[in-house]
Every structure is written in C-alpha cells, then in structure tokens.
Amino acid sequence: TKRVGLTSEEKDAIFDRFNHECAVCCATEGLHIHHKNKNPKDNRVENLILLCGICHKKIINREKSFL
C-alpha cells in the first residue's frame, strides 16, 4: 500500500492535537505520526497518533508479532 503524504498543515494539526508530546509516554523529541489502523493511505485525523520513536517501535513490533 503506497503511503499518502501529509501536508505541512496536516502534520502541524496532529502535533498540536497531541500537544507536541508522545501519546504514550509524553516525550517531546523524536516524534512520529503513526497510522493506528496500519493503512498508510488513511490520513483521517482520528486514525493518526503522535508517538516518540521508542513507543512507535514498540507498537510496530507488537503489531508484527500478531501477524
């Protein structure tokens, strides 16, 4: 599935929605936008979550273990 890029405005809105903090651990550096439903084409606001690199990696690894 080909990823659909977010505009700068969309990225800013996601960062603002999560107060520029990881939704899991509240880290403020190394933040990533993650697609909750694993569909990189689905850029609906309710499908996106802000995670630090460590939490993002943990979630991705956990998802892979269920495959």
PDB file of C-alpha atoms in Angstrom:
ATOM      1  CA  THR A   1       0.000   0.000   0.000  1.00  0.00           C
ATOM      2  CA  LYS A   2       1.513   3.252  -1.115  1.00  0.00           C
ATOM      3  CA  ARG A   3       1.837   5.923   1.571  1.00  0.00           C
ATOM      4  CA  VAL A   4      -0.041   9.180   1.040  1.00  0.00           C
ATOM      5  CA  GLY A   5       1.964  12.108   2.383  1.00  0.00           C
ATOM      6  CA  LEU A   6       0.578  14.618   4.835  1.00  0.00           C
ATOM      7  CA  THR A   7       0.718  18.321   4.111  1.00  0.00           C
ATOM      8  CA  SER A   8       2.621  20.607   6.482  1.00  0.00           C
ATOM      9  CA  GLU A   9      -0.708  21.879   7.772  1.00  0.00           C
ATOM     10  CA  GLU A  10      -1.945  18.330   8.481  1.00  0.00           C
ATOM     11  CA  LYS A  11       1.293  17.455  10.286  1.00  0.00           C
ATOM     12  CA  ASP A  12       1.084  20.649  12.351  1.00  0.00           C
ATOM     13  CA  ALA A  13      -2.529  19.825  13.273  1.00  0.00           C
ATOM     14  CA  ILE A  14      -1.547  16.341  14.519  1.00  0.00           C
ATOM     15  CA  PHE A  15       1.353  17.732  16.554  1.00  0.00           C
ATOM     16  CA  ASP A  16      -0.970  20.393  18.011  1.00  0.00           C
ATOM     17  CA  ARG A  17      -3.674  17.813  18.773  1.00  0.00           C
ATOM     18  CA  PHE A  18      -1.198  15.871  20.930  1.00  0.00           C
ATOM     19  CA  ASN A  19       0.474  18.994  22.376  1.00  0.00           C
ATOM     20  CA  HIS A  20       3.755  18.044  20.688  1.00  0.00           C
ATOM     21  CA  GLU A  21       4.056  15.013  23.018  1.00  0.00           C
ATOM     22  CA  CYS A  22       4.084  11.254  22.566  1.00  0.00           C
ATOM     23  CA  ALA A  23       0.568   9.974  23.270  1.00  0.00           C
ATOM     24  CA  VAL A  24       2.031   7.102  25.332  1.00  0.00           C
ATOM     25  CA  CYS A  25       4.955   8.468  27.371  1.00  0.00           C
ATOM     26  CA  CYS A  26       4.742  12.268  26.853  1.00  0.00           C
ATOM     27  CA  ALA A  27       8.237  12.503  25.305  1.00  0.00           C
ATOM     28  CA  THR A  28       8.731  15.677  23.267  1.00  0.00           C
ATOM     29  CA  GLU A  29      11.594  14.645  20.963  1.00  0.00           C
ATOM     30  CA  GLY A  30      11.899  12.221  18.068  1.00  0.00           C
ATOM     31  CA  LEU A  31       8.165  12.230  17.387  1.00  0.00           C
ATOM     32  CA  HIS A  32       6.492  10.179  14.633  1.00  0.00           C
ATOM     33  CA  ILE A  33       2.965  10.182  13.249  1.00  0.00           C
ATOM     34  CA  HIS A  34       1.551   6.636  13.352  1.00  0.00           C
ATOM     35  CA  HIS A  35      -1.455   5.216  11.478  1.00  0.00           C
ATOM     36  CA  LYS A  36      -3.487   3.319  14.075  1.00  0.00           C
ATOM     37  CA  ASN A  37      -5.142   1.047  11.507  1.00  0.00           C
ATOM     38  CA  LYS A  38      -1.808   0.362   9.728  1.00  0.00           C
ATOM     39  CA  ASN A  39      -3.167   1.800   6.457  1.00  0.00           C
ATOM     40  CA  PRO A  40      -0.701   4.468   5.250  1.00  0.00           C
ATOM     41  CA  LYS A  41      -3.346   5.829   2.855  1.00  0.00           C
ATOM     42  CA  ASP A  42      -5.774   6.564   5.697  1.00  0.00           C
ATOM     43  CA  ASN A  43      -4.819  10.052   6.878  1.00  0.00           C
ATOM     44  CA  ARG A  44      -8.044  10.775   8.741  1.00  0.00           C
ATOM     45  CA  VAL A  45      -7.253  12.707  11.932  1.00  0.00           C
ATOM     46  CA  GLU A  46      -8.898  10.033  14.082  1.00  0.00           C
ATOM     47  CA  ASN A  47      -6.551   7.403  12.588  1.00  0.00           C
ATOM     48  CA  LEU A  48      -3.341   9.283  13.382  1.00  0.00           C
ATOM     49  CA  ILE A  49      -1.464   9.343  16.688  1.00  0.00           C
ATOM     50  CA  LEU A  50       1.778  11.033  17.721  1.00  0.00           C
ATOM     51  CA  LEU A  51       4.430   8.712  19.160  1.00  0.00           C
ATOM     52  CA  CYS A  52       8.090   9.025  20.109  1.00  0.00           C
ATOM     53  CA  GLY A  53      10.487   6.736  18.256  1.00  0.00           C
ATOM     54  CA  ILE A  54      10.709   4.272  21.158  1.00  0.00           C
ATOM     55  CA  CYS A  55       6.947   3.894  21.606  1.00  0.00           C
ATOM     56  CA  HIS A  56       6.451   3.778  17.826  1.00  0.00           C
ATOM     57  CA  LYS A  57       8.953   0.916  17.563  1.00  0.00           C
ATOM     58  CA  LYS A  58       7.282  -0.972  20.439  1.00  0.00           C
ATOM     59  CA  ILE A  59       3.863  -0.660  18.797  1.00  0.00           C
ATOM     60  CA  ILE A  60       5.155  -1.717  15.358  1.00  0.00           C
ATOM     61  CA  ASN A  61       6.956  -4.727  16.872  1.00  0.00           C
ATOM     62  CA  ARG A  62       3.848  -5.708  18.844  1.00  0.00           C
ATOM     63  CA  GLU A  63       1.732  -5.471  15.669  1.00  0.00           C
ATOM     64  CA  LYS A  64       4.213  -7.652  13.762  1.00  0.00           C
ATOM     65  CA  SER A  65       4.124 -10.306  16.485  1.00  0.00           C
ATOM     66  CA  PHE A  66       0.381 -10.738  15.870  1.00  0.00           C
ATOM     67  CA  LEU A  67       0.840 -11.409  12.135  1.00  0.00           C
TER      68      LEU A  67
END
